[in-house]
Each structure stands twice: as structure tokens, then as C-alpha cells.
XYZ file of C-alpha atoms in Angstrom:
687
model
C 4.793 123.404 -27.115
C 1.383 123.999 -28.931
C 2.285 121.152 -31.301
C 2.933 118.758 -28.471
C -0.316 119.720 -26.789
C -2.224 119.389 -30.046
C -0.713 115.933 -30.590
C -1.431 114.761 -26.973
C -5.111 116.055 -27.408
C -5.360 113.974 -30.673
C -4.049 110.867 -28.998
C -6.499 111.181 -26.058
C -9.334 111.883 -28.426
C -8.504 108.802 -30.607
C -8.031 106.669 -27.460
C -11.487 107.845 -26.135
C -13.202 107.305 -29.473
C -11.888 103.798 -29.721
C -12.859 102.985 -26.170
C -16.210 104.401 -26.867
C -16.588 102.330 -29.916
C -15.495 99.120 -28.133
C -18.095 99.946 -25.333
C -20.890 100.576 -27.947
C -20.393 97.114 -29.385
C -23.345 95.154 -27.790
C -22.028 91.936 -26.064
C -23.256 88.623 -27.503
C -24.526 86.464 -24.625
C -24.350 82.662 -25.118
C -27.608 80.999 -24.629
C -26.623 78.226 -22.195
C -30.017 76.634 -22.498
C -28.844 75.319 -25.876
C -26.201 73.200 -23.902
C -26.714 69.447 -24.246
C -28.010 67.796 -20.988
C -25.401 65.101 -21.017
C -22.466 63.910 -23.306
C -22.371 60.632 -25.304
C -20.553 58.689 -22.549
C -22.850 60.047 -19.912
C -19.752 61.256 -17.867
C -20.807 64.833 -18.049
C -24.271 66.373 -17.340
C -25.539 69.908 -17.390
C -28.322 71.198 -15.201
C -30.026 74.042 -17.140
C -31.869 75.191 -14.051
C -28.799 75.773 -11.913
C -26.250 76.048 -14.850
C -24.156 73.353 -12.918
C -21.841 70.950 -14.707
C -21.304 67.527 -12.941
C -18.395 65.341 -14.118
C -18.113 61.593 -13.143
C -15.779 59.442 -14.866
C -13.318 56.663 -14.138
C -10.578 57.697 -16.579
C -7.892 60.332 -16.466
C -8.504 62.142 -19.821
C -10.715 65.084 -20.199
C -14.560 64.868 -20.638
C -16.921 67.675 -21.280
C -19.776 69.312 -23.283
C -19.688 71.557 -26.341
C -22.302 74.181 -27.416
C -22.725 74.963 -31.056
C -22.494 78.660 -31.912
C -21.533 79.276 -35.462
C -21.027 82.937 -34.434
C -19.414 85.695 -36.617
C -16.848 87.145 -34.056
C -15.608 90.032 -36.348
C -17.002 92.558 -33.970
C -15.629 91.079 -30.878
C -12.138 90.498 -29.343
C -12.706 88.572 -26.015
C -14.831 85.831 -24.357
C -15.873 86.660 -20.816
C -16.679 83.644 -18.523
C -18.372 84.172 -15.153
C -18.371 80.958 -13.039
C -18.139 79.424 -9.644
C -16.189 76.257 -8.835
C -17.983 73.996 -6.386
C -14.733 72.260 -5.103
C -11.073 72.168 -5.682
C -11.055 72.014 -9.550
C -11.681 74.506 -12.142
C -12.436 73.644 -15.761
C -10.992 74.056 -19.322
C -12.799 76.282 -21.867
C -12.322 74.888 -25.323
C -12.649 77.089 -28.426
C -13.244 75.813 -31.931
C -12.977 78.302 -34.763
C -14.140 77.734 -38.376
C -10.883 78.334 -40.076
C -8.562 76.895 -37.533
C -7.072 73.454 -38.419
C -7.330 71.279 -35.212
C -4.649 68.834 -36.753
C -2.068 71.557 -37.276
C 1.146 70.581 -35.462
C 1.924 74.029 -34.607
C -1.408 74.559 -33.024
C -2.089 71.499 -30.954
C -5.271 70.606 -29.421
C -4.422 71.737 -25.938
C -3.760 75.364 -27.340
C -7.569 75.615 -27.857
C -7.863 74.968 -24.109
C -7.803 77.781 -21.428
C -7.899 76.758 -17.806
C -10.244 78.670 -15.566
C -8.886 78.097 -11.959
C -11.038 77.200 -8.904
C -9.929 80.358 -6.927
C -11.279 82.829 -9.645
C -14.830 83.661 -10.604
C -14.196 85.377 -13.966
C -11.874 84.840 -16.897
C -11.172 87.026 -19.873
C -9.857 85.123 -22.912
C -8.980 86.969 -25.996
C -10.261 85.551 -29.274
C -7.738 84.102 -31.585
C -6.500 86.731 -34.245
C -7.441 85.962 -37.806
C -10.475 83.873 -36.927
C -13.765 84.822 -38.601
C -16.223 82.552 -36.835
C -16.431 80.802 -33.517
C -18.010 77.448 -34.238
C -18.274 76.099 -30.803
C -17.133 76.345 -27.194
C -16.809 73.439 -24.683
C -16.567 73.102 -20.915
C -14.118 70.292 -20.077
C -12.667 68.829 -16.848
C -9.039 69.008 -16.085
C -6.727 66.008 -17.104
C -6.784 63.472 -14.240
C -9.767 64.923 -12.435
C -12.534 62.249 -12.218
C -15.133 63.997 -10.157
C -16.043 67.790 -10.139
C -18.637 70.336 -10.241
C -18.777 73.909 -11.438
C -21.581 76.576 -12.328
C -21.361 78.659 -15.436
C -23.098 81.924 -14.718
C -22.627 83.474 -18.135
C -20.550 83.423 -21.279
C -20.317 86.623 -23.431
C -18.485 87.852 -26.520
C -17.348 91.391 -26.109
C -15.283 94.068 -27.687
C -12.949 95.740 -25.170
C -10.094 98.273 -25.726
C -7.504 96.200 -24.122
C -8.019 92.412 -24.753
C -5.731 90.939 -22.287
C -6.105 87.397 -20.817
C -6.919 87.217 -17.150
C -3.514 86.706 -15.144
C -4.408 83.654 -12.964
C -1.142 84.363 -11.208
C -2.097 87.921 -10.148
C -1.695 88.403 -6.374
C -1.758 91.223 -3.960
C -1.016 89.008 -0.835
C 1.754 89.964 1.393
C 5.023 87.909 1.708
C 4.803 85.096 4.119
C 7.054 85.804 7.019
C 7.404 83.918 10.284
C 7.244 86.596 12.994
C 6.899 84.175 15.970
C 9.134 84.678 19.062
C 11.509 81.733 19.321
C 10.220 78.401 20.381
C 12.472 75.986 22.313
C 14.745 74.011 19.930
C 17.010 71.047 20.967
C 20.437 72.646 19.930
C 22.466 70.024 21.628
C 21.456 66.860 19.818
C 23.890 65.996 17.032
C 22.863 64.771 13.642
C 24.288 61.445 14.363
C 21.837 60.900 17.314
C 19.118 62.757 15.522
C 18.588 60.784 12.276
C 17.788 57.372 13.814
C 14.955 58.806 15.799
C 13.178 60.030 12.517
C 11.919 56.394 11.918
C 10.474 55.702 8.454
C 9.057 58.486 6.383
C 6.572 58.900 3.566
C 7.258 61.019 0.405
C 4.242 63.455 -0.046
C 4.182 64.714 -3.583
C 1.158 67.132 -3.877
C 3.149 70.359 -3.610
C 5.587 69.217 -6.228
C 3.003 68.648 -8.967
C 3.363 70.708 -12.142
C 2.253 70.646 -15.833
C 3.512 73.155 -18.425
C 1.141 72.126 -21.258
C -1.055 74.852 -20.036
C -1.311 77.193 -17.119
C -3.245 75.606 -14.180
C -2.049 78.003 -11.689
C -2.463 76.837 -7.991
C -4.756 74.007 -9.041
C -1.885 72.128 -10.747
C -1.571 69.298 -8.329
C -5.040 67.956 -9.541
C -3.418 67.240 -12.916
C -1.316 64.612 -11.118
C -4.477 62.864 -9.910
C -3.826 64.058 -6.310
C -6.477 65.598 -4.134
C -5.811 68.839 -2.292
C -3.650 68.463 0.775
C -5.806 67.946 3.749
C -5.436 67.459 7.469
C -7.337 64.173 7.309
C -5.115 62.763 4.440
C -2.023 63.666 6.541
C -3.481 62.041 9.709
C -4.010 58.812 7.718
C -0.286 58.736 6.922
C 0.564 59.047 10.652
C -1.985 56.153 11.589
C -0.247 53.888 9.187
C 2.900 54.276 11.307
C 5.057 56.784 9.454
C 6.792 59.338 11.528
C 8.282 61.742 9.137
C 6.885 63.261 5.967
C 9.058 64.609 3.056
C 7.304 67.573 1.206
C 8.784 67.800 -2.279
C 8.260 71.342 -3.592
C 8.435 73.081 -6.969
C 8.730 76.805 -6.260
C 9.844 77.390 -9.775
C 6.360 76.727 -11.134
C 4.770 79.418 -8.840
C 6.808 82.584 -9.536
C 5.248 86.021 -9.583
C 8.046 88.060 -11.209
C 11.663 88.039 -12.531
C 13.001 88.514 -9.057
C 11.949 84.852 -8.198
C 9.190 85.913 -5.914
C 7.216 82.817 -5.049
C 3.447 83.037 -4.926
C 2.523 83.779 -1.239
C -0.575 81.447 -1.929
C 1.738 78.672 -2.561
C 3.931 79.391 0.537
C 0.583 79.462 2.665
C -0.486 76.040 1.260
C 3.046 74.678 2.186
C 2.940 76.425 5.581
C -0.414 74.838 6.179
C 0.532 71.286 5.375
C 3.669 71.621 7.548
C 1.568 72.837 10.479
C -0.719 70.001 10.196
C 2.066 67.539 10.252
C 3.782 68.974 13.253
C 0.410 69.108 15.095
C 0.280 65.425 14.638
C 3.794 65.017 16.145
C 5.424 64.271 12.694
C 8.807 65.401 11.605
C 8.882 67.298 8.238
C 11.288 67.675 5.456
C 10.898 70.553 3.094
C 12.749 69.504 0.011
C 14.067 72.191 -2.309
C 13.486 72.415 -6.040
C 14.192 69.955 -8.766
C 15.925 70.879 -12.062
C 15.168 67.949 -14.278
C 11.864 69.796 -15.414
C 14.195 71.433 -17.977
C 14.061 68.154 -19.908
C 10.533 68.787 -20.676
C 10.276 71.108 -23.755
C 7.319 72.935 -22.203
C 9.771 74.169 -19.477
C 12.510 75.007 -21.946
C 9.848 77.117 -23.839
C 8.654 78.901 -20.635
C 11.766 79.325 -18.534
C 13.368 82.620 -19.482
C 10.244 83.815 -21.445
C 7.514 83.678 -18.750
C 8.341 85.156 -15.400
C 5.853 82.645 -13.665
C 8.348 79.790 -14.312
C 12.041 79.500 -13.263
C 14.591 76.718 -12.798
C 18.292 75.951 -12.159
C 20.737 73.725 -13.813
C 24.160 72.361 -12.878
C 26.381 73.895 -15.376
C 29.063 76.661 -15.690
C 26.813 78.525 -18.306
C 23.821 78.553 -16.044
C 25.595 78.927 -12.608
C 25.144 82.694 -12.184
C 21.226 82.540 -12.864
C 20.862 79.300 -10.919
C 22.552 80.823 -7.845
C 20.242 83.826 -7.948
C 17.219 81.475 -8.145
C 18.409 79.106 -5.270
C 19.192 81.964 -3.154
C 15.893 83.799 -3.592
C 13.948 80.569 -3.127
C 15.686 79.632 0.055
C 15.653 83.082 1.580
C 11.851 83.127 1.114
C 11.471 79.509 2.574
C 13.727 80.463 5.532
C 11.789 83.529 6.205
C 8.538 81.767 6.105
C 9.707 78.845 8.420
C 11.794 79.943 11.260
C 11.027 80.609 15.000
C 7.691 78.780 14.898
C 9.451 75.431 14.278
C 11.784 73.392 16.251
C 13.878 70.394 15.215
C 10.756 68.738 13.990
C 11.224 70.785 10.635
C 14.197 70.032 8.414
C 15.359 71.717 5.219
C 16.627 69.814 2.181
C 18.711 71.924 -0.213
C 17.737 70.474 -3.686
C 16.199 67.510 -5.331
C 18.217 65.587 -7.768
C 20.313 68.298 -9.161
C 21.986 67.377 -12.390
C 23.671 68.673 -15.434
C 20.508 68.172 -17.500
C 21.923 69.065 -20.919
C 25.248 67.439 -20.627
C 26.030 64.026 -22.351
C 26.710 62.573 -18.705
C 23.763 64.168 -17.220
C 22.634 61.260 -14.842
C 25.912 59.293 -15.116
C 28.822 61.773 -14.517
C 32.246 60.443 -15.651
C 35.247 60.887 -13.408
C 37.371 61.360 -16.480
C 35.290 64.185 -17.871
C 36.454 67.834 -17.174
C 33.049 69.149 -17.317
C 31.649 66.487 -14.757
C 34.546 67.464 -12.401
C 33.432 71.069 -12.556
C 29.884 70.163 -12.061
C 30.897 68.435 -8.644
C 32.351 71.824 -7.752
C 29.137 73.561 -8.793
C 26.979 71.437 -6.634
C 29.212 72.052 -3.647
C 28.814 75.781 -4.308
C 25.089 75.500 -4.647
C 24.736 73.569 -1.343
C 27.088 76.090 0.352
C 24.995 79.076 -0.849
C 21.822 77.622 0.290
C 23.153 76.699 3.901
C 24.565 80.174 4.158
C 21.271 81.650 3.090
C 19.341 79.736 5.579
C 21.575 80.477 8.448
C 21.570 84.215 7.601
C 17.992 84.456 8.613
C 18.933 83.741 12.199
C 16.515 82.523 14.934
C 15.965 78.646 14.945
C 17.315 78.561 11.364
C 20.788 79.118 12.786
C 20.662 75.548 14.129
C 18.135 73.898 11.956
C 19.120 70.447 10.541
C 19.853 70.755 6.757
C 19.998 67.756 4.406
C 22.327 68.154 1.319
C 22.356 66.091 -1.963
C 25.238 65.396 -4.176
C 25.365 65.392 -8.004
C 22.185 63.840 -9.483
C 20.992 63.063 -5.917
C 20.107 59.453 -6.898
C 23.512 57.762 -7.318
C 25.104 56.848 -3.890
C 28.562 56.594 -5.544
C 28.197 60.353 -6.321
C 27.422 61.177 -2.734
C 30.194 58.906 -1.548
C 32.710 60.606 -3.944
C 35.955 62.400 -3.220
C 34.761 65.474 -5.198
C 31.601 65.924 -3.164
C 32.266 68.246 -0.183
C 29.864 68.987 2.744
C 29.270 72.594 3.270
C 30.948 74.546 5.901
C 28.524 75.414 8.610
C 28.488 77.840 11.448
C 26.355 75.503 13.382
C 28.089 72.213 14.593
C 26.918 68.655 13.640
C 23.709 69.988 11.893
C 24.500 68.841 8.291
C 22.981 65.481 6.983
C 24.011 64.025 3.598
C 21.040 62.819 1.700
C 20.593 60.319 -1.233
C 17.935 58.476 -3.250
C 18.293 54.680 -3.814
C 15.770 52.648 -5.628
C 17.256 49.199 -4.763
C 16.159 47.634 -7.977
C 16.710 49.106 -11.416
C 13.874 50.328 -13.479
C 12.565 47.625 -15.808
C 13.791 44.723 -13.747
C 11.174 42.402 -12.162
C 13.210 39.864 -10.203
C 15.452 40.533 -7.308
C 18.957 38.992 -7.779
C 22.133 38.608 -5.741
C 23.817 41.004 -8.306
C 21.171 43.727 -7.520
C 21.678 43.230 -3.776
C 25.440 43.587 -4.046
C 25.469 46.662 -6.273
C 22.407 48.574 -4.906
C 22.600 47.711 -1.311
C 25.748 46.051 -0.097
C 28.088 48.155 -2.108
C 26.017 51.184 -1.277
C 26.344 50.762 2.305
C 30.122 49.906 2.242
C 30.702 53.160 0.278
C 28.651 55.104 2.927
C 30.674 53.494 5.781
C 33.862 54.764 4.207
C 32.840 58.248 3.501
C 30.314 59.041 6.189
C 29.373 56.457 8.870
C 32.949 55.780 9.878
C 33.327 59.505 10.518
C 30.096 59.676 12.629
C 28.243 61.442 9.762
C 24.795 60.248 9.207
C 23.013 59.553 5.942
C 19.251 60.052 5.169
C 17.732 58.115 2.196
C 15.161 60.818 1.255
C 13.610 58.496 -1.414
C 13.520 54.634 -1.337
C 11.019 52.424 -3.170
C 9.922 50.090 -5.936
C 7.375 50.492 -8.737
C 4.426 48.131 -8.288
C 5.200 46.632 -11.675
C 7.803 44.534 -9.756
C 6.196 41.371 -8.322
C 5.326 42.213 -4.561
C 7.477 39.267 -3.088
C 10.495 40.474 -4.975
C 9.959 43.929 -3.672
C 9.577 42.769 -0.122
C 12.703 40.581 -0.267
C 14.643 43.629 -1.492
C 13.485 46.166 0.875
C 13.966 43.839 3.807
C 17.701 43.571 2.815
C 18.028 47.183 2.410
C 16.413 47.995 5.829
C 18.557 45.392 7.432
C 21.738 47.148 6.217
C 20.341 50.565 7.132
C 19.814 49.379 10.752
C 23.182 47.747 11.294
C 25.260 49.003 14.419
C 27.554 51.963 13.840
C 25.309 53.391 11.113
C 23.057 56.396 11.642
C 20.417 56.096 8.871
C 16.723 56.364 8.131
C 14.593 56.351 4.967
C 11.434 57.911 3.383
C 9.240 55.613 1.154
C 9.028 57.244 -2.308
C 5.628 56.377 -3.830
C 5.236 58.631 -6.623
C 6.443 56.790 -9.685
C 3.880 54.231 -8.880
C 1.062 56.645 -10.193
C 1.732 55.428 -13.721
C 3.260 52.084 -12.902
C 0.584 50.075 -11.072
C -0.846 52.865 -8.852
C 0.564 54.436 -5.693
C 0.645 52.508 -2.326
C -1.433 55.227 -0.799
C -4.836 55.803 -2.340
C -5.148 59.525 -1.496
C -8.762 59.764 -2.958
C -10.151 56.964 -0.884
C -7.738 56.995 2.139
C -6.596 53.425 2.021
C -3.319 51.530 1.462
C -2.865 49.247 -1.411
C -0.685 46.064 -1.026
C -0.196 46.720 2.763
C 2.157 43.823 2.941
C 4.909 45.802 1.171
C 4.257 49.031 3.186
C 4.080 47.089 6.415
C 7.369 45.311 5.580
C 9.123 48.598 5.553
C 7.492 49.928 8.662
C 8.224 46.878 10.521
C 11.828 46.658 9.281
C 12.303 50.266 10.411
C 11.709 49.025 14.043
C 13.965 46.186 13.680
C 10.989 43.654 13.183
C 9.870 41.420 10.400
C 6.365 41.590 9.078
C 4.714 38.134 9.009
C 3.690 37.156 5.740
C 0.881 34.358 5.427
C 1.560 31.102 3.642
C -1.278 31.952 1.327
C 0.135 35.160 0.357
C 3.551 33.759 -0.328
C 2.075 30.906 -2.453
C -0.115 33.412 -4.301
C 2.710 35.827 -5.230
C 5.662 33.570 -5.577
C 7.351 34.205 -9.047
C 7.794 31.097 -11.091
C 10.201 31.401 -13.925
C 10.298 28.850 -16.844
C 13.471 27.699 -18.536
C 14.433 29.517 -21.841
C 16.938 26.762 -22.908
C 16.436 26.205 -26.610
C 14.215 29.139 -27.134
C 15.049 31.821 -29.794
C 15.692 35.186 -27.948
C 14.917 37.019 -30.999
C 11.488 37.877 -32.191
C 12.512 37.811 -35.763
C 15.725 38.034 -37.830
C 17.590 41.223 -37.217
C 19.735 43.390 -39.502
C 22.097 45.652 -37.867
C 22.258 47.907 -40.853
C 25.979 48.338 -40.597
C 25.939 49.816 -36.965
C 22.894 51.873 -37.505
C 20.582 49.687 -35.456
C 21.080 47.352 -32.271
C 18.924 44.666 -31.047
C 18.143 44.889 -27.372
C 17.442 42.012 -25.111
C 16.085 42.706 -21.620
C 18.242 40.953 -19.144
C 15.185 39.976 -17.054
C 14.715 36.861 -19.316
C 18.187 35.459 -18.192
C 17.250 35.416 -14.557
C 16.437 32.031 -12.955
C 15.606 30.790 -16.428
C 18.990 29.490 -17.461
C 21.643 27.186 -15.953
C 24.698 28.787 -14.012
C 26.628 28.511 -17.088
C 25.609 27.860 -20.755
C 26.288 28.768 -24.310
C 24.705 31.294 -26.667
C 24.302 29.832 -30.118
C 23.777 32.436 -32.718
C 22.911 31.827 -36.357
C 24.296 34.337 -38.838
C 23.675 35.046 -42.467
C 26.607 36.907 -44.116
C 25.582 39.858 -46.383
C 28.980 41.357 -47.204
C 32.648 40.921 -47.308
C 33.430 41.938 -43.711
C 30.973 40.366 -41.379
C 31.166 41.493 -37.818
C 29.118 40.849 -34.909
C 28.903 42.689 -31.593
C 27.549 41.319 -28.246
C 27.834 43.850 -25.501
C 26.094 44.953 -22.238
C 25.912 47.803 -19.945
C 26.397 47.495 -16.099
C 24.591 49.363 -13.413
C 26.889 52.376 -13.752
C 26.199 52.410 -17.592
C 29.634 51.283 -18.348
C 29.650 49.275 -21.646
C 31.394 45.838 -22.031
C 32.097 44.124 -25.331
C 32.505 40.416 -24.639
C 35.009 40.211 -27.450
C 37.439 42.123 -25.245
C 37.145 39.635 -22.450
C 39.899 36.973 -22.091
C 37.453 34.671 -20.067
C 35.104 34.186 -22.979
C 35.559 31.536 -25.495
C 34.017 31.911 -29.037
C 33.772 29.459 -31.901
C 32.676 30.362 -35.351
C 34.233 33.922 -35.044
C 37.634 35.474 -34.178
C 37.846 38.020 -31.299
C 39.386 41.300 -32.402
C 37.244 44.247 -33.538
C 34.221 42.804 -31.922
C 33.604 39.343 -33.371
C 34.783 38.743 -36.948
C 32.342 36.195 -38.158
C 33.779 32.990 -39.913
C 30.866 30.657 -39.833
C 27.155 30.692 -40.064
C 26.993 29.520 -36.440
C 28.684 31.613 -33.635
C 28.820 30.018 -30.202
C 29.875 32.002 -27.123
C 30.668 30.059 -23.911
C 29.148 31.892 -20.932
C 30.935 31.016 -17.688
C 29.363 31.439 -14.263
C 30.887 35.068 -13.814
C 29.630 36.239 -17.222
C 26.233 34.655 -16.584
C 25.821 36.675 -13.359
C 26.962 39.906 -15.276
C 24.430 39.172 -18.051
C 21.703 38.610 -15.418
C 22.526 41.909 -13.757
C 23.157 43.934 -16.767
C 20.756 46.691 -18.021
C 20.360 45.102 -21.454
C 22.235 42.909 -23.912
C 22.819 44.654 -27.327
C 23.464 42.925 -30.626
C 24.940 44.961 -33.493
C 27.355 44.602 -36.343
C 27.932 44.942 -40.087
C 27.466 42.682 -43.243
C 25.226 40.242 -41.423
C 21.729 39.347 -40.532
C 21.307 37.708 -37.104
C 18.785 35.040 -37.680
C 18.487 33.740 -34.212
C 20.244 33.414 -30.776
C 19.379 30.459 -28.448
C 20.557 29.466 -24.905
C 22.020 25.930 -25.143
C 23.457 23.977 -22.313
């Protein structure tokens, strides 16, 4: 016992001596007066009197100021920054060490940045081990933030006994629980009668934003170039004519512990947003988590290693953990939103749930045993979430719940024999939901083939599986990138809305605007509260009321797409060597739309380079099914023999394209040229 006491005394003595030594090292205070007054681009300025940084720029990359130190750091182990954000954005502290290679792949540039969030006033940042000298520090804006201000009160280098980085997630706030007594809820209205009254909705993305390249905490929405959700911004959506708002959420980026506890501050932000919407008389959809973040290698690195990040996946391997995550999330959502909310609040179980790491991730194959199991797993997830919501009682016993099928964005996977609606204690309160972007990405011209597949076939499938059984369907995401000419978008969305409003269908839609952030800009300019290209937005809103928005003749004339003939042009930019099946030449099908006759010939010039010259011409349809034209009986070929692809016999191979094949080419994803023992010198359209 005496030995144990002696050891304990020595431990305490050693610890105290170490602490005393750490405390006796005099902190080094950075002289902020040495900070430059402005950067070279004059986008960042520093006021030495008030210690205020002001950032004003018109681009999305970071901008900031550095201060040279050249300081020996052998006596220190942390940087302490005291500051105050003068707005919604914090800043990034950049550290440049003397013997640290900024070009080192294993230590990328952003690893030198530490984000100091707007809701804290002090950050402790451990100095990097093994470094001898701190050359400089910098104060930089967040990515995507164009205007901000912050005050740096002090920066010191210190020696502390426990050099731990400030946890920007630390929270002592109580769980968010809805304790209201029950408000009146219309429990008699059926889902069939309810959905049409929702009108046209808008997809609000702020509460979904995330970025795993560094920890931004609760400020992460700013990285997506969004302002903080506001009552004024929401009111602007209503004033435009939208009657329902879909709030996409990402709770898996706001976890506090391994039990999947959502940061109460995030739930409070969500609750505030919902309350503003309902106060304005709008309906609200709270959409559950996505899982495709797992495709991002930053997520893969963090999920499972960092308790602040979690996710789910549609797979047998991940099912147990995924169900634990989904149940925990929805229990917290249901507890936070219950009796204070009537039928104006809707829950949506998941957003685009897919088998992220499977070969058929976004295009499940009916002949694949794993895909069949994944259909069953989606059904399990939906059932679990519905049961969890109902278990909280109160108004959640009868709340409308939207459920997605596998991938969430393929109508034929919702209208599928393996998809099952969850069993529900409440009657007629389940609403199938799906996304439909009625023009494939990369296409710029609306065609009859696109209309048939993405619109006509879609609604006919939904008729069979749902509408004919008095089951409604909600399109939680519908929209077009602004890279598509506006008249083409308007023609397409008008056709889509006409189908959605046909008799004997219970259907409504929400405009999805997010992908436009990087493809032409969003239709809603959140920073300046204005709508861009109102003709497109108004065409949707009018169509939702069964009306047609009047386009002026000047607008039509200005935006009409004119397509020039490509007959006689070489479709290859240069001669192509398939390299014995190792490479394929891709031709965008857009160039075959309105630029060729209804039937024509493809004339391909070939140079033989080996004893077994073979040419392959193939394409993928909208379901990603591949077709090799050599396997088609309706295709006539000269200069080659149809067999294993096209066995080349001549320097000129001619493919006769009839009207049916021309239409399929036009509506294909891409045309692919491949082969062996050949060089494809040119390919032309000839009449």
C-alpha cells in the first residue's frame, strides 16, 4: 500500500511540475499592428484601430491576409485566437511552417486551415508536431463567402499541459422536445385529397449543406454560397406563389456522439425555419437524410472514425448500423415536431437512398440478386421510420409521411413490383414520393423521345401502380439546370405539369433548384431576394393552377434554339485509336438532334492496323441499357460483316440509320466507338 501511495505521489508531483513548467512559459503575443492594411487584390482590408477584417469579393474562393512571424515555436504547443464574428460567418486561420511542404499530397493546403466558427469567441489550435518555426499565419474567408467582417482581439502562442483543439461541436444544450398540448389536426382528409391542395413547392437547401474538407460546424451552409435561413427569405418564396417548401436535412453532419445524438442547435435552426414557414401559411416537408455523401472520400474517412459524422447505406452489410442511425434520427425529429404542428407539416423518410458502393448503385438490375435484396432493405428502412414516427404519439400518430423507393430518383423503381408501401396504423396517410428531372443531364434540347420516357411513360407507370388504386404521388424534386436553353426547359415543364394535373391523378411537385448553383446559378438569388429567369419559374407556378404563363413574342424570338445541319461534317475531333478495347470515343447525342434528316447514313473511314479489325458502334438508353447496333436486324451495314460487333472488310464502313434508330440515337445518353486493330479516321452523316 505504501508503494502505491508513493507512486501516486510521484505521479501527482510530476504532473504538477509539468503544469507549472507549462504555465511558466511566457506566451508570445502576435503584434497585429504588423498586419498589412490590404491584400494585393484589394478584396481584404484590416483596420489596425479596431482590429477588424473586412472581406468584399465577387468570387467564391478564399481571400485573406497573412502576417509574417518567423517565430521559433519549440517552447510552445498551441495557438490561441480570441475573436468576434460580425455576422454569420467565421474565418479560417492559416498556418505556414518553415519545414512543412505545402505541395505535399499527404498534407494538402486545406489541412493548414482551421475554421473558427461564428458562434465561438475563442479557438485553441495545437501547433503541428515536428515543426521548428512558424513562418506566418493568415486570416482567410470561408469558401463561397463573398462579404464578411470579423474582429481579431488577440493571437498568442502558448505552452499548455493539455494541447487539445477546441471542439466546435461542444454543446450543453438540452434536447429539443415538443411539449405542446395537442393542436387541432385534420385526421379525416385522405392522402388522395390532401396532395393536390399542396400546390407547387420549392426545395429549400440551406439545412442540407455540408462540406467535409474541414470542420465548419453549424456555419457549413455558407460554404454552399447560401445565406443563413431567414424569415424574410422564406416570405419571399411565398410571395412568388409557392405554397409548400421542402426542407432537405443532413442530420448526419451534425452529430454529437456515437449514439447519433443530433446537435440541439441544428434542430433549433430547423424548428425555427419550420415555424416561419407555417406562420406564413405554407406547408412544410422535412426530408430525411441522404446517403450519397458516402461517395465523397472525406465522408468515407470521417464516418466511423469521427462521432460528429454518420450516415446510412442500402446494403446488407451496413443494414444494422443504418437502421440504428435512421431510427435515432427520426425519433429525435418526431420528438422535436409533434403536437405543435398540424397537417401543414409532413415528414419524408429518406432522400435518394441508394446502394452507394454496389455496381448497380443508381441503376438497380432486376436480374441482380443483390439489387433484389436492396429493394427489401429499402422497404425495411421505410417501415422502421414510419413505426418510429408513429411511436411518439400525439399528432405524429396521423401525420402524413412521404416514402421514397430505391435511389429515389428513378420512377420505374418506385413503380416496381418489389417496392412495398409500409404498413401503417394510420389510414390513408402514406404518400409515395419520387424525383424526376424530365431532361437527362447533359442534354440541351427537348425531344419527343425525352418526353415519352421521362414524362409519358412515367405517368403511365404511376397510373398502374398508384393512381388507379387511389394512391397519390408527390414529386419532391422536379427541375432543370439553367445550362439547358430556357425555351426547351419551359416546353418540357409545361408537358410535365399537364400530365401531373390530368383527371384521376393526385399529384403535386416541388421545384428543385440546387444543382443550378454550379450550372448557371439558382433561379432564386437568395442573397439579393430576387428571381432569375422568371419566365421558367412562372411557367411552373401557372401550370400548377392549370394556366399557361404568357411568353412575349420578343422573349420567344430571343430564346429560340436554332440548330444547324451537321450533314457532311466529321463528328470526330481527330482520328481515334480504340487501343484494342482499352479506349472508347464518346459522341454526345445532342449533336444528332434537329441537325440531321429523319433517316440517314453514317460513313466511317477506317485504317486497318492488324489482322482482326473490329469496329463497335453502341449506345446507352435512358435506363443505361447498352445496345450494339451489330446485333440489330433492322440495321444495314456495308464494308463490314455483322457478327462480333462489325468485322471490318473495307476502308469505308457505312451504317444505314432508319427512322427508328435515328430516334434512338437522338435520345441516347451517348454514342460509343470502340474496337481493335483499327484507327477510326472520321465519321460523317451523309444523306
